[in-house]
Amino acid sequence: MVQMTYRDALKQALRDAMTEDDSVVVIGEEVGRYGGAYGVTKGLYEEFGAARMIDTPISEPAIIGAAVGAAMSGLRPVAELMYVDFIGMTMDQLGNQAAKIRYMFGGQIGVPMVLRTQGGTGRSAGAQHSQSLEAYVLHTPGLRLVMPATVSDAYHLLRQSLRQPDPVVFIEHKALYTLKEEVDLSAPPPAWGKAAVRRTGDDLVIVTYSRQVHHALKAAEELSKQGLEATVIDLRCLNPLDFDTVRQHVERVGRVMVVSEGVMTAGVGAELSARIHEECFDFLAEPVIRLCGEDIPISVSVDLEANSVPTSQAVQQVAARLLAERSAA
Amino acid sequence: MTAPIETAVADRAARSNTELLPLYRQMRRVRTFEERVGELFVRGQSAGSMLHLSIGEEAAAVGVASLMQEGDTFTTHHRGHGIFLARGADPKRMMAEIGGKEEGYCRGKGGSMHIADMGLGHLGANAIVGGGIPAVVGAGLASKRAGKGAISVAFFGDGAMQQGILYESMNMAALWDLPVVFVCINNQYGMGTRIEQATKGRALHERGLAFGLNAETVDGLDVREVRAAATRVIDAARGGTPGFLAIECYRFYGHARMDKSPYRSAEDEEQGRAKDPVQFARAALIEMGEADSTHLDALDQEIAAEMDATIDFTIAASEPPLNSMFRDVYAPGEPEPEAVAARIDRILARE
Ligand SMILES: Cc1ncc(C[n+]2csc(CCOP(=O)(O)OP(=O)(O)O)c2C)c(N)n1
Ligand SMILES: [Mg+2]
């Protein structure tokens, strides 16, 4: 076990993958000499050189497209998109090319690439640098989607992503880079796509992922002081989705809250809520409650930004109310 | 070309040699404003650290903006404070926006990278590299239809020279003979990447020529030269020949406030900063006998006081009210998005 930041765990995963497999290359803006806009790749240029840490001009569609071609040609590229907010620019290469090549071409070839990017609020970075756009990816068949919340998952899931036969979009959270936790680098990796149950309780299930896992856990600790015990499920992969774990706990507890930083409408929360209603209807004591980002852009104002997405207080309050209404009923 | 434009052009040419003092004044205002933005950040009063100072690029901003007229429109990149100020912005409202305050140009929603003012024709700064460029094609279409001689100018950095959208936009502007100008402020860097590391095509204006634009490259040290080149390009654009102007300068400081530029050498910075358009204009004024240093010191102090006041204004300004969060997602009068909390209230309140 070592103490490590989320940022360093990602770097270690890249380093180990590159050491193990010569075909792994990193390609993106400022990934080499600069060391990454958030410092994730710092030092790797010195270790692996310019041929494997490939700095690019500011040309997002071509970066992702080049990664697609490289992946079809024997390399295992990790393309970095500096902010998930730029994904729209690359959506053709990602959605029409990377995601569909295996299928359109009748299974002749896959696109084993990883698109690493980061999203979320927390830095007053404004409307075009603070979004949570995972729903765009989840809505595209053919793309895998990973969103690690912990340092251990940052390491192990990035390693796992680099072993997948299909394109993986790996979305980090910009507010987690300095998170420091214990990690066992030599532990066997978690089964691909398996959710993690971070806490178990009998009163409520909170289904979430990425930074909101931490908000949910903090809220659960507070609720515990009031005698209310929550189960917190960290999905960590949204595609593949481990619905079996969700089902198992929903059926056991009967009350569910889905928490996501992405906007409410047609977001990941909507998909989860729909699926829980469809598949676990008979076990639900109450409708699923979604606590998600507001259906608005993110402001640069510190106050407006902070209140545009779920906070741990909001998770706690809504959960407490959900359970209070329940006992009153 | 219409008569009033010709007159304006002749007028400008006649004045061009005696206009350095007002240009100096505008450049000093930009420089001092940007220094105060740095101070706002250090004092913890800015909304975040993604503040991109245009120090070193004053001649580019002032040289072009000083030729723009009422009715003209423009878009900028993320390093656009100087351009907007030179075009006539109120520095207090700019600073308040940078602080994320209600009194700012965009009521604290946009911030430094998304500042805009329709009153001055500022169609918006942009945090997407290249994101603001194609809008000038549309604005150019509208101006052409209106037939009043207005132009639309896209300002962007050398980084955007490698974005495909620029080429789509230049091609359309040329194809449709639009009154549009593309201005590339080449400060030699895009974050830590020097332009040589981003492209082998270093004669940037040749790309404009390739599409049939009226294109040149000018050095960004002497604001009079920038203005002369911009006059040629802008006057042609008013007549329906779109243009491209690359302005060569140097990014004096880090990319944003947290960047200490470890990727470039002290000599590189020293050499780059020697190319200081504000100091250059000051020296030229003194040399030509148009102003003495006492006069210029007084002017600088007056500007310092004006810009100091922007910080006080911002600190005293108010946070946007929380419920303003839902305003302006859609047009006034349209229903606002329902707050998540309100939705949950309704669900929990049901029998
Ligand atoms: C589409 C897009 N890609 C990347 C970024 C991240 N980024 C912000 S500014 C910048 C460098 C831009 O360089 P340049 O265009 O030369 O402008 P400068 O900062 O030098 O004024 C980069 C890569 C972004 N904001 N948008
Ligand atoms: Mg630049």
XYZ file of C-alpha atoms and ligand atoms in Angstrom:
707
model
C 0.000 0.000 0.000
C 1.210 3.479 -0.851
C -0.270 6.940 -0.366
C -0.815 8.591 -3.675
C -2.834 11.307 -5.299
C -5.440 10.609 -7.964
C -3.188 12.519 -10.366
C -0.124 10.406 -9.587
C -2.105 7.186 -9.727
C -3.160 8.039 -13.275
C 0.429 8.795 -14.171
C 1.586 5.526 -12.632
C -1.010 3.637 -14.642
C 0.246 5.232 -17.852
C 3.848 4.589 -16.880
C 3.227 0.928 -16.059
C 1.199 0.382 -19.218
C 3.875 2.030 -21.347
C 6.626 0.017 -19.717
C 4.751 -3.221 -20.195
C 3.476 -2.590 -23.702
C 5.552 -0.850 -26.290
C 2.557 -0.068 -28.447
C 1.039 2.325 -25.897
C 1.459 5.960 -26.942
C -0.019 9.131 -25.478
C -1.205 11.781 -27.890
C -2.705 15.180 -27.123
C -2.238 18.852 -26.394
C 0.476 19.662 -23.854
C 0.814 15.997 -22.811
C 4.566 15.828 -23.358
C 6.938 18.643 -22.520
C 4.317 20.539 -20.503
C 3.222 17.452 -18.584
C -0.530 17.820 -19.074
C -2.813 20.740 -18.282
C -3.512 19.149 -14.886
C -0.041 17.662 -14.481
C -1.056 14.034 -14.981
C 1.669 13.208 -17.505
C 4.443 15.260 -15.915
C 7.752 13.418 -16.243
C 6.577 10.814 -18.764
C 8.056 12.764 -21.673
C 11.463 12.535 -20.010
C 10.973 8.806 -19.404
C 9.482 7.739 -22.716
C 10.496 10.431 -25.184
C 8.734 12.403 -27.865
C 7.917 9.380 -30.008
C 5.595 7.980 -27.335
C 4.486 11.183 -25.589
C 3.180 12.974 -28.646
C 2.478 16.684 -28.339
C -0.057 17.912 -30.844
C -1.267 21.229 -32.198
C -4.689 22.409 -30.997
C -6.667 20.242 -33.409
C -9.073 18.071 -31.430
C -10.944 16.307 -34.237
C -7.649 15.245 -35.814
C -6.193 14.137 -32.479
C -9.084 11.766 -31.847
C -9.207 10.728 -35.481
C -5.482 10.009 -35.501
C -5.932 7.874 -32.397
C -8.639 5.906 -34.199
C -6.321 5.238 -37.143
C -3.405 4.389 -34.853
C -5.566 1.940 -32.918
C -6.546 0.274 -36.210
C -2.878 0.039 -37.124
C -1.402 -1.779 -34.180
C -0.802 0.990 -31.660
C -2.648 1.418 -28.395
C -3.187 5.145 -28.194
C -4.241 7.143 -25.180
C -5.644 10.314 -26.667
C -6.012 13.173 -24.217
C -8.807 15.687 -24.593
C -7.885 18.510 -22.233
C -11.508 19.190 -21.197
C -14.531 16.996 -21.804
C -16.233 20.221 -22.888
C -14.362 19.905 -26.199
C -15.905 16.511 -26.906
C -18.472 18.086 -29.201
C -15.683 19.085 -31.571
C -14.544 15.473 -31.726
C -17.940 13.823 -31.742
C -17.750 12.725 -35.351
C -14.458 10.937 -34.850
C -15.661 9.463 -31.592
C -19.292 8.709 -32.356
C -19.284 8.001 -36.081
C -15.811 6.531 -36.410
C -14.374 5.016 -33.202
C -17.699 3.724 -31.907
C -18.946 2.161 -35.136
C -15.920 0.758 -36.933
C -16.102 -2.726 -35.444
C -19.807 -2.969 -36.229
C -19.920 -1.327 -39.662
C -17.021 -3.389 -40.881
C -18.616 -6.625 -39.791
C -16.294 -7.287 -36.893
C -13.083 -7.214 -38.934
C -11.308 -4.815 -36.630
C -11.737 -2.974 -33.338
C -10.534 0.407 -32.113
C -8.622 -0.273 -28.896
C -8.008 3.323 -27.844
C -8.538 5.219 -24.618
C -9.743 8.789 -24.641
C -8.634 10.348 -21.353
C -10.333 13.565 -20.385
C -11.621 15.416 -17.341
C -14.779 17.256 -16.474
C -16.878 18.719 -13.714
C -17.110 21.856 -11.665
C -14.949 23.307 -8.941
C -12.560 25.790 -10.485
C -14.695 28.733 -11.632
C -13.681 27.681 -15.098
C -16.964 28.839 -16.581
C -19.585 27.471 -18.923
C -17.229 25.896 -21.469
C -14.771 24.250 -19.056
C -16.936 22.826 -16.247
C -19.435 20.448 -17.754
C -20.238 16.814 -17.062
C -20.938 15.397 -20.511
C -20.811 11.665 -19.855
C -24.366 11.295 -21.145
C -23.137 12.136 -24.667
C -20.849 9.142 -24.455
C -23.311 6.823 -22.755
C -25.789 7.578 -25.545
C -23.389 6.180 -28.132
C -23.337 2.390 -28.501
C -19.821 1.108 -29.043
C -18.089 3.361 -26.514
C -17.073 2.170 -23.070
C -17.293 4.755 -20.300
C -15.270 4.852 -17.082
C -15.446 7.539 -14.373
C -13.196 6.775 -11.409
C -13.873 8.299 -7.999
C -11.007 6.877 -5.979
C -7.235 6.830 -6.263
C -7.216 3.063 -6.500
C -9.721 3.116 -9.343
C -7.799 5.874 -11.082
C -4.891 3.460 -11.274
C -6.564 0.129 -11.793
C -9.346 1.222 -14.100
C -6.959 3.089 -16.362
C -4.849 -0.065 -16.562
C -7.991 -2.066 -17.262
C -9.110 0.428 -19.888
C -5.813 -0.089 -21.649
C -6.555 -3.803 -21.920
C -9.953 -3.399 -23.574
C -10.597 -4.344 -27.181
C -12.940 -1.399 -27.764
C -12.724 2.380 -27.391
C -12.925 3.563 -23.790
C -13.770 7.108 -22.757
C -12.143 7.664 -19.382
C -13.432 10.784 -17.642
C -11.564 12.097 -14.622
C -12.938 14.781 -12.315
C -10.929 17.992 -12.119
C -11.695 18.400 -8.408
C -10.220 14.986 -7.560
C -6.641 15.362 -8.842
C -5.287 16.260 -5.411
C -7.274 13.565 -3.591
C -4.791 11.423 -1.646
C -5.597 7.849 -0.638
C -3.974 4.498 -0.053
C -3.581 2.349 -3.115
C -2.316 -1.170 -3.638
C -0.748 -1.084 -7.070
C -0.105 -4.809 -7.156
C -3.601 -5.832 -6.068
C -5.569 -7.810 -8.620
C -7.564 -5.297 -10.669
C -11.302 -5.077 -10.070
C -13.371 -7.108 -12.505
C -14.035 -4.960 -15.559
C -17.274 -3.060 -15.234
C -18.005 -4.116 -11.655
C -19.521 -1.490 -9.366
C -18.075 -0.938 -5.892
C -20.301 -0.891 -2.825
C -18.574 1.771 -0.739
C -20.844 1.529 2.269
C -23.757 -0.667 3.272
C -26.934 0.346 5.084
C -30.563 -0.745 5.171
C -32.485 2.515 4.872
C -31.515 3.924 1.500
C -29.420 3.137 -1.570
C -27.477 5.983 -3.159
C -26.301 5.133 -6.670
C -23.613 7.451 -7.954
C -20.146 7.782 -9.567
C -17.155 10.102 -9.897
C -16.848 13.008 -7.442
C -20.400 12.566 -6.178
C -19.292 9.315 -4.520
C -17.413 11.450 -1.998
C -20.387 13.723 -1.457
C -22.626 10.693 -0.967
C -20.249 9.078 1.525
C -19.973 12.281 3.512
C -23.749 12.634 3.509
C -24.095 8.999 4.585
C -21.822 9.623 7.576
C -23.994 12.547 8.652
C -27.174 10.526 8.155
C -25.686 7.775 10.252
C -25.493 10.187 13.170
C -29.274 10.491 12.873
C -29.634 6.728 12.831
C -30.185 6.455 9.087
C -27.956 4.026 7.225
C -27.301 4.338 3.531
C -25.736 2.005 1.007
C -23.493 3.905 -1.402
C -22.838 2.302 -4.779
C -19.998 3.697 -6.873
C -20.723 2.574 -10.426
C -17.257 3.595 -11.674
C -18.022 2.173 -15.119
C -21.173 3.371 -16.856
C -20.595 1.156 -19.882
C -20.462 -1.697 -19.140
C -22.975 -1.035 -16.386
C -23.107 -3.368 -13.420
C -26.844 -3.310 -12.968
C -26.795 -6.566 -11.038
C -25.167 -4.883 -8.074
C -27.659 -2.029 -8.255
C -30.584 -4.436 -8.479
C -29.393 -6.520 -5.576
C -29.255 -3.557 -3.208
C -32.382 -1.859 -4.506
C -34.375 -5.029 -4.001
C -32.994 -5.372 -0.508
C -33.613 -1.759 0.580
C -36.473 -0.477 -1.592
C -35.524 3.190 -1.482
C -33.182 4.747 -3.964
C -31.560 8.036 -4.744
C -29.471 8.563 -7.875
C -26.848 11.304 -7.650
C -24.981 12.780 -10.606
C -23.217 16.034 -11.396
C -24.413 16.016 -15.009
C -27.592 17.886 -15.845
C -30.844 16.248 -14.806
C -32.680 16.041 -18.110
C -31.804 13.031 -20.245
C -28.707 12.482 -18.141
C -27.128 9.410 -16.617
C -29.479 9.812 -13.659
C -32.450 9.532 -16.002
C -31.148 6.296 -17.490
C -30.477 4.785 -14.070
C -33.808 5.882 -12.687
C -35.685 4.480 -15.664
C -33.900 1.204 -15.448
C -34.454 0.839 -11.710
C -38.153 1.576 -12.148
C -38.443 -0.912 -14.990
C -36.498 -3.726 -13.439
C -37.103 -3.330 -9.705
C -40.603 -1.823 -9.671
C -42.091 -4.399 -7.339
C -39.390 -3.789 -4.779
C -39.632 -0.015 -4.647
C -41.300 1.543 -1.647
C -41.060 4.955 -3.283
C -40.174 6.385 -6.691
C -36.480 6.804 -7.352
C -35.318 10.333 -6.536
C -32.781 11.954 -8.853
C -30.440 14.582 -7.458
C -28.474 15.903 -10.423
C -26.959 19.038 -11.876
C -29.438 21.792 -12.633
C -30.643 22.036 -16.239
C -28.484 25.122 -16.813
C -24.970 26.042 -17.966
C -22.282 26.495 -15.296
C -21.518 30.087 -14.254
C -18.102 31.506 -13.509
C -19.481 33.019 -10.283
C -18.252 30.927 -7.374
C -21.664 30.858 -5.672
C -23.675 30.069 -8.766
C -21.260 27.358 -9.796
C -21.304 25.670 -6.397
C -25.092 25.639 -6.333
C -25.509 24.301 -9.859
C -24.550 20.756 -8.901
C -25.301 18.480 -5.928
C -23.364 19.209 -2.749
C -22.932 16.735 0.102
C -25.348 18.849 2.165
C -27.938 18.570 -0.578
C -27.474 14.808 -0.768
C -27.882 14.581 2.980
C -30.943 16.830 3.138
C -32.778 15.140 0.312
C -31.962 11.710 1.713
C -33.151 12.710 5.183
C -36.378 14.099 3.774
C -36.945 11.041 1.664
C -36.682 8.885 4.753
C -38.730 11.246 6.939
C -41.624 11.364 4.457
C -41.415 7.646 4.450
C -41.796 7.070 8.148
C -44.564 9.688 8.267
C -46.469 7.868 5.534
C -17.225 51.444 -51.740
C -19.555 54.099 -50.410
C -18.568 57.723 -50.139
C -18.576 58.106 -46.339
C -16.086 55.259 -46.045
C -13.698 56.831 -48.545
C -13.826 60.072 -46.611
C -13.148 58.272 -43.389
C -10.165 56.526 -44.925
C -8.655 59.747 -46.254
C -9.257 61.366 -42.919
C -7.456 58.665 -41.066
C -4.495 58.710 -43.398
C -4.074 62.442 -42.824
C -4.092 62.019 -39.075
C -2.042 58.885 -38.814
C 1.224 60.525 -37.865
C -0.204 62.585 -35.074
C -2.257 59.883 -33.469
C 0.355 58.161 -31.370
C -0.538 59.820 -28.094
C -4.137 58.546 -27.965
C -2.913 55.136 -29.101
C -0.297 55.171 -26.359
C -2.956 56.106 -23.861
C -5.130 53.167 -24.897
C -2.203 50.778 -24.783
C -1.246 51.978 -21.310
C -4.829 51.473 -20.190
C -4.731 47.888 -21.454
C -1.389 47.235 -19.771
C -2.495 48.673 -16.458
C -5.855 46.942 -16.575
C -4.163 43.584 -17.086
C -1.773 44.273 -14.225
C -4.788 44.912 -12.024
C -6.377 41.650 -13.168
C -3.242 39.937 -11.877
C -3.653 41.792 -8.612
C -7.313 40.822 -8.338
C -6.248 37.184 -8.619
C -3.491 37.523 -6.035
C -5.987 39.109 -3.658
C -8.303 36.141 -4.098
C -11.040 38.302 -5.578
C -11.141 36.864 -9.081
C -13.478 34.030 -10.019
C -10.860 31.342 -10.515
C -7.392 31.425 -11.989
C -8.159 31.003 -15.684
C -7.173 34.561 -16.449
C -5.152 35.169 -19.587
C -3.305 38.460 -19.655
C -2.683 40.243 -22.946
C 0.422 42.076 -21.758
C 2.754 42.399 -24.759
C -0.173 42.365 -27.191
C -1.341 45.947 -26.657
C -0.373 47.189 -30.122
C -2.369 44.375 -31.712
C -5.450 45.159 -29.653
C -5.276 48.925 -29.998
C -3.986 49.024 -33.568
C -6.990 47.089 -34.857
C -9.702 48.147 -32.401
C -8.946 51.839 -32.964
C -10.136 51.409 -36.554
C -13.419 49.809 -35.680
C -16.581 51.849 -35.923
C -20.051 51.835 -34.522
C -21.950 48.979 -36.101
C -18.857 46.802 -36.492
C -18.865 43.558 -34.577
C -16.135 41.267 -33.282
C -15.382 38.092 -31.408
C -12.306 37.357 -29.320
C -10.451 34.412 -27.898
C -9.761 33.790 -24.213
C -7.047 36.474 -24.135
C -9.338 39.282 -25.145
C -9.398 41.822 -22.294
C -7.182 44.251 -24.189
C -9.215 44.134 -27.382
C -12.477 44.758 -25.574
C -11.037 47.591 -23.498
C -9.500 49.189 -26.599
C -12.891 48.985 -28.296
C -14.359 51.124 -25.513
C -15.389 48.783 -22.703
C -15.988 50.064 -19.192
C -13.053 48.652 -17.208
C -15.116 48.522 -14.007
C -17.747 46.293 -15.513
C -15.029 44.186 -17.104
C -13.242 43.721 -13.799
C -16.505 42.952 -12.018
C -17.190 40.235 -14.590
C -13.715 38.812 -14.009
C -14.654 38.711 -10.330
C -17.882 36.861 -11.166
C -20.025 39.722 -9.854
C -23.542 40.849 -10.642
C -22.316 44.257 -11.847
C -20.146 42.630 -14.511
C -20.935 42.719 -18.220
C -22.489 39.263 -18.086
C -23.793 39.411 -14.507
C -21.109 37.072 -13.221
C -22.097 34.219 -15.472
C -19.434 34.473 -18.154
C -16.243 35.681 -16.522
C -12.968 36.592 -18.180
C -13.255 34.016 -20.951
C -16.898 34.678 -21.814
C -17.210 38.425 -21.642
C -19.418 40.120 -24.226
C -21.290 43.354 -24.844
C -23.756 43.654 -27.673
C -23.774 47.426 -27.217
C -20.172 47.609 -28.412
C -20.600 44.879 -30.993
C -18.676 42.362 -28.892
C -20.292 39.085 -29.897
C -18.312 37.288 -27.271
C -15.009 36.067 -25.945
C -14.533 32.326 -26.093
C -12.945 29.557 -24.059
C -12.976 27.185 -27.003
C -9.878 27.744 -29.135
C -11.329 28.781 -32.502
C -14.872 28.771 -31.140
C -15.563 32.428 -31.908
C -14.231 32.453 -35.456
C -17.160 31.287 -37.602
C -19.585 33.748 -36.020
C -17.937 36.565 -37.991
C -18.920 34.819 -41.210
C -22.539 35.028 -40.157
C -22.137 38.578 -38.914
C -20.491 39.393 -42.241
C -23.462 37.956 -44.131
C -25.788 40.160 -42.090
C -23.641 43.292 -42.612
C -23.415 42.630 -46.303
C -27.174 42.429 -46.512
C -27.606 45.566 -44.435
C -25.181 47.379 -46.765
C -23.989 49.948 -44.249
C -20.300 49.178 -44.543
C -19.955 47.443 -41.189
C -17.336 44.750 -40.786
C -16.955 41.844 -38.412
C -13.564 40.928 -36.967
C -12.479 37.634 -35.410
C -9.529 37.899 -33.020
C -7.749 34.690 -32.091
C -4.348 33.333 -31.131
C -1.725 31.416 -33.072
C -3.076 28.233 -31.478
C -6.298 28.613 -33.442
C -4.268 28.565 -36.679
C -4.290 24.773 -36.322
C -8.063 24.463 -35.900
C -9.911 23.368 -39.015
C -12.819 25.699 -38.368
C -10.649 28.708 -39.248
C -10.164 27.372 -42.767
C -13.821 26.604 -43.262
C -14.588 30.145 -42.151
C -11.943 31.871 -44.280
C -13.089 29.941 -47.311
C -16.703 30.986 -46.867
C -15.778 34.604 -46.229
C -13.780 34.699 -49.449
C -16.321 32.739 -51.455
C -19.111 35.119 -50.508
C -17.058 38.366 -50.562
C -17.902 39.158 -46.966
C -16.849 42.231 -44.980
C -14.896 40.124 -42.537
C -11.386 40.275 -41.068
C -9.510 37.455 -39.351
C -6.887 38.741 -36.930
C -4.355 36.280 -35.552
C -2.480 37.590 -32.537
C 0.636 35.476 -32.734
C 2.217 35.655 -29.303
C 4.464 32.706 -30.231
C 2.922 30.335 -27.683
C -0.177 28.247 -27.167
C 0.135 27.232 -23.527
C 3.614 25.601 -23.438
C 3.831 24.977 -27.170
C 5.923 27.359 -29.233
C 4.543 28.012 -32.677
C 7.432 26.124 -34.334
C 6.289 23.069 -32.388
C 2.741 23.451 -33.663
C 3.222 24.032 -37.383
C 5.739 24.113 -40.188
C 3.785 26.727 -42.086
C 5.205 29.790 -40.408
C 4.089 32.458 -42.881
C 0.622 32.589 -41.423
C -0.821 35.086 -43.884
C -0.079 32.712 -46.758
C -2.939 30.615 -45.500
C -5.230 33.602 -45.960
C -3.842 34.198 -49.440
C -4.499 30.564 -50.320
C -8.207 31.142 -49.816
C -8.264 34.414 -51.706
C -8.196 36.766 -48.744
C -6.336 40.013 -48.628
C -3.681 38.927 -46.162
C -0.572 40.254 -44.470
C 1.672 39.781 -41.476
C 2.803 42.758 -39.424
C 5.124 43.164 -36.483
C 3.315 43.992 -33.258
C 5.873 46.310 -31.729
C 4.950 49.634 -33.290
C 1.252 50.352 -32.991
C 1.458 52.725 -35.960
C 2.597 49.898 -38.189
C -0.105 47.616 -36.899
C -2.628 50.341 -37.521
C -1.372 50.964 -41.037
C -1.599 47.280 -41.935
C -4.989 46.981 -40.261
C -6.182 50.015 -42.206
C -5.374 48.295 -45.491
C -7.074 45.093 -44.513
C -10.097 46.696 -42.881
C -10.720 49.207 -45.647
C -10.680 46.406 -48.194
C -13.035 44.383 -46.017
C -15.492 47.280 -45.855
C -15.472 47.099 -49.626
C -16.238 43.375 -49.616
C -12.787 41.811 -49.813
C -12.268 39.833 -46.625
C -8.884 39.983 -44.985
C -6.452 38.223 -42.720
C -3.891 39.921 -40.532
C -1.258 38.156 -38.447
C 0.312 40.310 -35.753
C 3.624 39.121 -34.352
C 4.147 39.692 -30.654
C 5.164 37.883 -27.471
C 3.184 36.564 -24.521
C 4.982 38.309 -21.654
C 3.691 36.080 -18.850
C 2.435 32.547 -18.270
C -0.527 31.126 -20.143
C -2.931 31.665 -17.230
C -2.328 32.805 -13.677
C -1.032 29.460 -12.373
C 1.493 28.989 -15.189
C 5.056 30.084 -14.462
C 6.249 29.152 -17.991
C 8.856 26.563 -16.934
C 9.054 25.470 -20.582
C 10.810 28.597 -21.791
C 14.173 30.067 -20.936
C 14.982 33.321 -19.192
C 16.688 34.504 -22.397
C 13.600 33.737 -24.431
C 11.533 35.819 -22.025
C 14.059 38.611 -21.890
C 14.211 38.815 -25.655
C 10.469 38.583 -26.001
C 9.749 41.217 -23.414
C 12.229 43.569 -25.025
C 9.556 43.854 -27.686
C 7.355 46.047 -25.546
C 4.813 48.051 -27.561
C 3.928 50.341 -24.668
C 7.519 51.316 -23.891
C 8.217 51.619 -27.591
C 5.388 54.082 -28.126
C 6.418 56.048 -25.079
C 9.975 56.381 -26.322
C 8.719 57.357 -29.772
C 6.505 60.087 -28.345
C 9.400 61.567 -26.442
C 11.749 61.278 -29.386
C 9.280 62.971 -31.736
C 8.724 65.678 -29.167
C 5.006 64.916 -29.003
C 5.123 64.483 -25.237
C 7.714 64.712 -22.497
C 8.193 62.242 -19.692
C 6.533 64.464 -17.099
C 3.431 64.621 -19.230
C 3.486 60.868 -19.819
C 4.052 60.131 -16.130
C 1.000 62.175 -15.294
C -1.004 60.326 -17.927
C 0.186 56.966 -16.590
C -0.781 57.960 -13.076
C -4.203 59.055 -14.150
C -4.662 55.644 -15.788
C -3.331 53.855 -12.708
C -5.954 55.640 -10.612
C -8.682 54.724 -13.097
C -7.661 51.071 -12.979
C -7.187 50.987 -9.199
C -10.805 51.987 -8.969
C -11.814 48.880 -10.930
C -10.533 46.677 -8.126
C -12.375 48.637 -5.446
C -15.477 48.508 -7.589
C -15.198 44.743 -7.984
C -14.599 44.056 -4.311
C -17.596 46.195 -3.387
C -19.775 44.626 -6.097
C -22.363 42.006 -5.223
C -22.527 38.285 -5.784
C -25.220 37.388 -8.283
C -28.379 36.298 -6.436
C -28.715 32.521 -6.363
C -32.006 32.491 -8.215
C -30.353 34.297 -11.141
C -28.852 30.899 -11.900
C -32.005 29.936 -13.814
C -32.301 33.242 -15.655
C -31.253 33.553 -19.302
C -31.108 29.884 -20.116
C -33.993 30.840 -22.373
C -35.394 34.188 -23.464
C -37.074 36.566 -21.020
C -40.718 35.612 -20.582
C -40.043 31.960 -21.314
C -40.410 29.590 -18.374
C -37.147 29.036 -16.518
C -35.825 25.497 -16.046
C -37.319 23.952 -12.956
C -34.855 23.747 -10.080
C -33.957 20.218 -9.045
C -34.976 21.060 -5.474
C -38.408 22.209 -6.629
C -38.884 18.990 -8.539
C -37.904 16.952 -5.496
C -40.265 19.011 -3.316
C -43.160 18.164 -5.580
C -42.289 14.489 -5.648
C -41.863 14.228 -1.886
C -44.994 16.275 -1.191
C -47.278 13.929 -3.092
C -49.712 11.795 -1.134
C -10.776 23.673 -28.333
C -9.834 23.945 -27.247
N -8.726 23.205 -27.129
C -7.857 23.431 -26.135
C -8.094 24.410 -25.224
C -7.133 24.631 -24.075
N -6.389 25.846 -24.345
C -6.820 27.033 -23.892
S -5.903 28.282 -24.437
C -4.862 27.260 -25.263
C -3.720 27.817 -26.014
C -4.195 28.779 -27.020
O -3.137 29.356 -27.673
P -3.363 30.573 -28.624
O -4.499 30.286 -29.533
O -2.064 30.868 -29.252
O -3.818 31.736 -27.677
P -2.952 32.427 -26.520
O -3.290 31.698 -25.271
O -1.539 32.321 -26.863
O -3.442 33.816 -26.499
C -5.271 25.947 -25.117
C -4.596 24.781 -25.704
C -9.272 25.151 -25.363
N -9.603 26.103 -24.485
N -10.110 24.926 -26.392
Mg -0.599 32.151 -28.667
